[in-house]
Amino acid sequence: STPLYSSAASDVYKRQIEPFLIASCLRGVLAQRLVRRLCSCAERRPLQAAERQLMPELSGLDHSFHPVGCAQCQGSGYQGRLGLYEFIELDDGLIALLYSGASEVSMHAYLEERRQSLAAMACDCLARGDTSLAEVLRAVQGLAAYGDAMTCINTRPGRGF
């Protein structure tokens, strides 16, 4: 199989290729972001109410981790990078929705329990202390309401999927 990069994927949809043609050759869509990994010197702090309101996925968290800086990380508070991923596999149900011209809302409802969104994975990493709130917000800022990978498989306007 050959990777289809997001810029190429959006070009495919601009050409108004029929959804059944896309469904017949696309196996899945992968969204990815890199965030900085916190150093072991990170500090655990309570998550403020205002911070919880920044993303719906943060509502269940009571703490986050913040970079402090030490000799090991040269004062930055970070060491290395961490990948965040969201994968949508085109299974039979999703293909059926594509063929039927279902709306983006219908697609999102179908995928809701079948995938972990990029934002949810970022918040899991925040809760474990792998990365900071600032990195989570930077990584997911600007994502569509239905998630980055979901946006990648959207077809031409007015047709839904």
CSV table of C-alpha atoms in Angstrom, one decimal:
chain,number,residue,atom,x,y,z
A,1,SER,CA,0.0,0.0,0.0
A,2,THR,CA,1.1,3.6,-0.7
A,3,PRO,CA,0.8,6.5,1.8
A,4,LEU,CA,-1.5,9.3,0.7
A,5,TYR,CA,-0.4,12.5,2.3
A,6,SER,CA,-2.9,15.0,3.5
A,7,SER,CA,-2.1,17.6,0.8
A,8,ALA,CA,-2.5,14.9,-1.8
A,9,ALA,CA,-5.7,13.6,-0.1
A,10,SER,CA,-7.3,17.1,-0.2
A,11,ASP,CA,-6.4,17.4,-3.9
A,12,VAL,CA,-8.2,14.1,-4.6
A,13,TYR,CA,-11.4,15.6,-3.1
A,14,LYS,CA,-11.0,18.9,-5.0
A,15,ARG,CA,-11.1,16.9,-8.2
A,16,GLN,CA,-14.6,15.6,-7.2
A,17,ILE,CA,-13.8,12.0,-7.4
A,18,GLU,CA,-16.8,9.8,-6.5
A,19,PRO,CA,-16.9,8.4,-3.0
A,20,PHE,CA,-17.1,4.8,-4.2
A,21,LEU,CA,-13.8,5.2,-6.0
A,22,ILE,CA,-12.2,6.6,-2.9
A,23,ALA,CA,-13.6,3.8,-0.7
A,24,SER,CA,-12.4,1.1,-3.1
A,25,CYS,CA,-8.7,2.2,-2.8
A,26,LEU,CA,-8.4,3.9,0.6
A,27,ARG,CA,-7.7,1.5,3.5
A,28,GLY,CA,-7.4,4.1,6.2
A,29,VAL,CA,-6.5,7.6,7.2
A,30,LEU,CA,-3.8,8.5,9.7
A,31,ALA,CA,-3.4,11.8,11.4
A,32,GLN,CA,-0.3,12.5,13.4
A,33,ARG,CA,1.3,15.3,15.5
A,34,LEU,CA,4.6,15.5,17.4
A,35,VAL,CA,4.7,17.0,20.9
A,36,ARG,CA,7.6,17.6,23.1
A,37,ARG,CA,8.1,14.9,25.9
A,38,LEU,CA,8.4,16.3,29.4
A,39,CYS,CA,11.6,15.7,31.3
A,40,SER,CA,11.5,13.8,34.6
A,41,CYS,CA,11.8,17.2,36.4
A,42,ALA,CA,8.2,18.1,35.4
A,43,GLU,CA,5.9,19.3,38.1
A,44,ARG,CA,2.4,18.0,38.7
A,45,ARG,CA,-0.2,20.7,39.3
A,46,PRO,CA,-3.9,20.9,39.7
A,47,LEU,CA,-5.8,21.6,36.5
A,48,GLN,CA,-7.7,24.9,36.8
A,49,ALA,CA,-11.3,25.2,35.9
A,50,ALA,CA,-10.5,27.7,33.1
A,51,GLU,CA,-8.0,25.2,31.7
A,52,ARG,CA,-10.6,22.4,31.7
A,53,GLN,CA,-12.8,24.5,29.5
A,54,LEU,CA,-10.2,24.8,26.7
A,55,MET,CA,-11.0,21.3,25.4
A,56,PRO,CA,-13.9,19.0,26.1
A,57,GLU,CA,-11.4,16.1,26.6
A,58,LEU,CA,-9.9,17.9,29.6
A,59,SER,CA,-13.1,18.0,31.6
A,60,GLY,CA,-12.3,14.7,33.4
A,61,LEU,CA,-8.8,15.6,34.4
A,62,ASP,CA,-7.9,17.0,37.8
A,63,HIS,CA,-4.2,17.6,37.2
A,64,SER,CA,-1.6,18.3,34.5
A,65,PHE,CA,2.2,18.4,34.3
A,66,HIS,CA,4.3,21.5,33.6
A,67,PRO,CA,7.9,21.8,32.5
A,68,VAL,CA,10.3,23.0,35.2
A,69,GLY,CA,13.8,22.6,33.7
A,70,CYS,CA,17.0,21.1,35.1
A,71,ALA,CA,20.5,20.3,34.0
A,72,GLN,CA,19.4,17.1,32.3
A,73,CYS,CA,17.1,18.9,29.9
A,74,GLN,CA,19.2,22.0,29.8
A,75,GLY,CA,16.5,24.1,31.5
A,76,SER,CA,13.9,23.5,28.8
A,77,GLY,CA,11.7,21.1,30.8
A,78,TYR,CA,11.5,18.8,27.8
A,79,GLN,CA,13.5,15.8,26.5
A,80,GLY,CA,12.7,14.3,23.1
A,81,ARG,CA,9.4,14.0,21.2
A,82,LEU,CA,6.3,11.9,21.4
A,83,GLY,CA,4.0,11.0,18.6
A,84,LEU,CA,0.2,11.4,18.8
A,85,TYR,CA,-1.8,9.4,16.3
A,86,GLU,CA,-5.4,8.9,15.2
A,87,PHE,CA,-6.2,6.1,12.7
A,88,ILE,CA,-9.5,5.6,11.0
A,89,GLU,CA,-9.8,2.3,9.2
A,90,LEU,CA,-12.2,2.1,6.4
A,91,ASP,CA,-14.2,-0.9,7.6
A,92,ASP,CA,-17.4,-2.3,5.9
A,93,GLY,CA,-19.7,0.1,7.9
A,94,LEU,CA,-17.7,3.2,7.0
A,95,ILE,CA,-17.5,2.1,3.4
A,96,ALA,CA,-21.3,1.7,3.3
A,97,LEU,CA,-21.7,5.2,4.7
A,98,LEU,CA,-19.3,6.5,2.0
A,99,TYR,CA,-21.3,4.8,-0.8
A,100,SER,CA,-24.6,6.1,0.6
A,101,GLY,CA,-23.4,9.7,0.6
A,102,ALA,CA,-23.9,10.0,4.4
A,103,SER,CA,-23.2,13.3,6.1
A,104,GLU,CA,-20.1,14.2,8.1
A,105,VAL,CA,-22.2,14.1,11.3
A,106,SER,CA,-23.4,10.5,10.5
A,107,MET,CA,-19.8,9.5,9.9
A,108,HIS,CA,-18.6,11.0,13.1
A,109,ALA,CA,-21.4,9.3,15.0
A,110,TYR,CA,-20.4,6.0,13.5
A,111,LEU,CA,-16.7,6.5,14.4
A,112,GLU,CA,-17.3,7.9,17.8
A,113,GLU,CA,-16.8,4.6,19.7
A,114,ARG,CA,-14.5,3.0,17.1
A,115,ARG,CA,-11.5,5.3,17.3
A,116,GLN,CA,-9.5,7.4,19.8
A,117,SER,CA,-9.3,11.0,18.5
A,118,LEU,CA,-6.0,12.8,18.3
A,119,ALA,CA,-7.2,15.2,21.1
A,120,ALA,CA,-8.2,12.3,23.3
A,121,MET,CA,-4.7,10.6,22.9
A,122,ALA,CA,-3.1,14.0,23.6
A,123,CYS,CA,-5.1,14.3,26.9
A,124,ASP,CA,-4.1,10.7,27.9
A,125,CYS,CA,-0.5,11.7,27.4
A,126,LEU,CA,-1.1,14.8,29.5
A,127,ALA,CA,-2.7,12.8,32.3
A,128,ARG,CA,0.2,10.4,32.4
A,129,GLY,CA,2.8,13.2,32.5
A,130,ASP,CA,4.2,12.5,29.1
A,131,THR,CA,3.6,16.0,27.8
A,132,SER,CA,2.4,19.4,29.0
A,133,LEU,CA,-0.9,21.2,28.6
A,134,ALA,CA,0.8,23.8,26.4
A,135,GLU,CA,2.0,21.0,24.0
A,136,VAL,CA,-1.5,19.4,23.9
A,137,LEU,CA,-3.1,22.7,23.0
A,138,ARG,CA,-0.4,23.4,20.4
A,139,ALA,CA,-0.9,20.0,18.8
A,140,VAL,CA,-4.6,20.0,18.6
A,141,GLN,CA,-5.3,23.7,18.0
A,142,GLY,CA,-7.1,24.3,14.8
A,143,LEU,CA,-8.4,20.7,14.5
A,144,ALA,CA,-11.9,20.5,13.2
A,145,ALA,CA,-14.6,19.6,15.6
A,146,TYR,CA,-14.6,16.0,14.4
A,147,GLY,CA,-10.9,15.4,14.6
A,148,ASP,CA,-8.0,15.7,12.2
A,149,ALA,CA,-8.3,12.3,10.5
A,150,MET,CA,-12.0,12.8,10.1
A,151,THR,CA,-11.4,16.0,8.2
A,152,CYS,CA,-9.0,14.3,5.9
A,153,ILE,CA,-11.7,11.9,4.5
A,154,ASN,CA,-14.3,14.7,3.9
A,155,THR,CA,-15.3,14.9,0.3
A,156,ARG,CA,-16.6,17.9,-1.7
A,157,PRO,CA,-18.8,20.4,0.0
A,158,GLY,CA,-22.5,19.8,0.1
A,159,ARG,CA,-22.2,16.0,-0.5
A,160,GLY,CA,-21.2,14.9,3.0
A,161,PHE,CA,-19.0,11.8,2.6
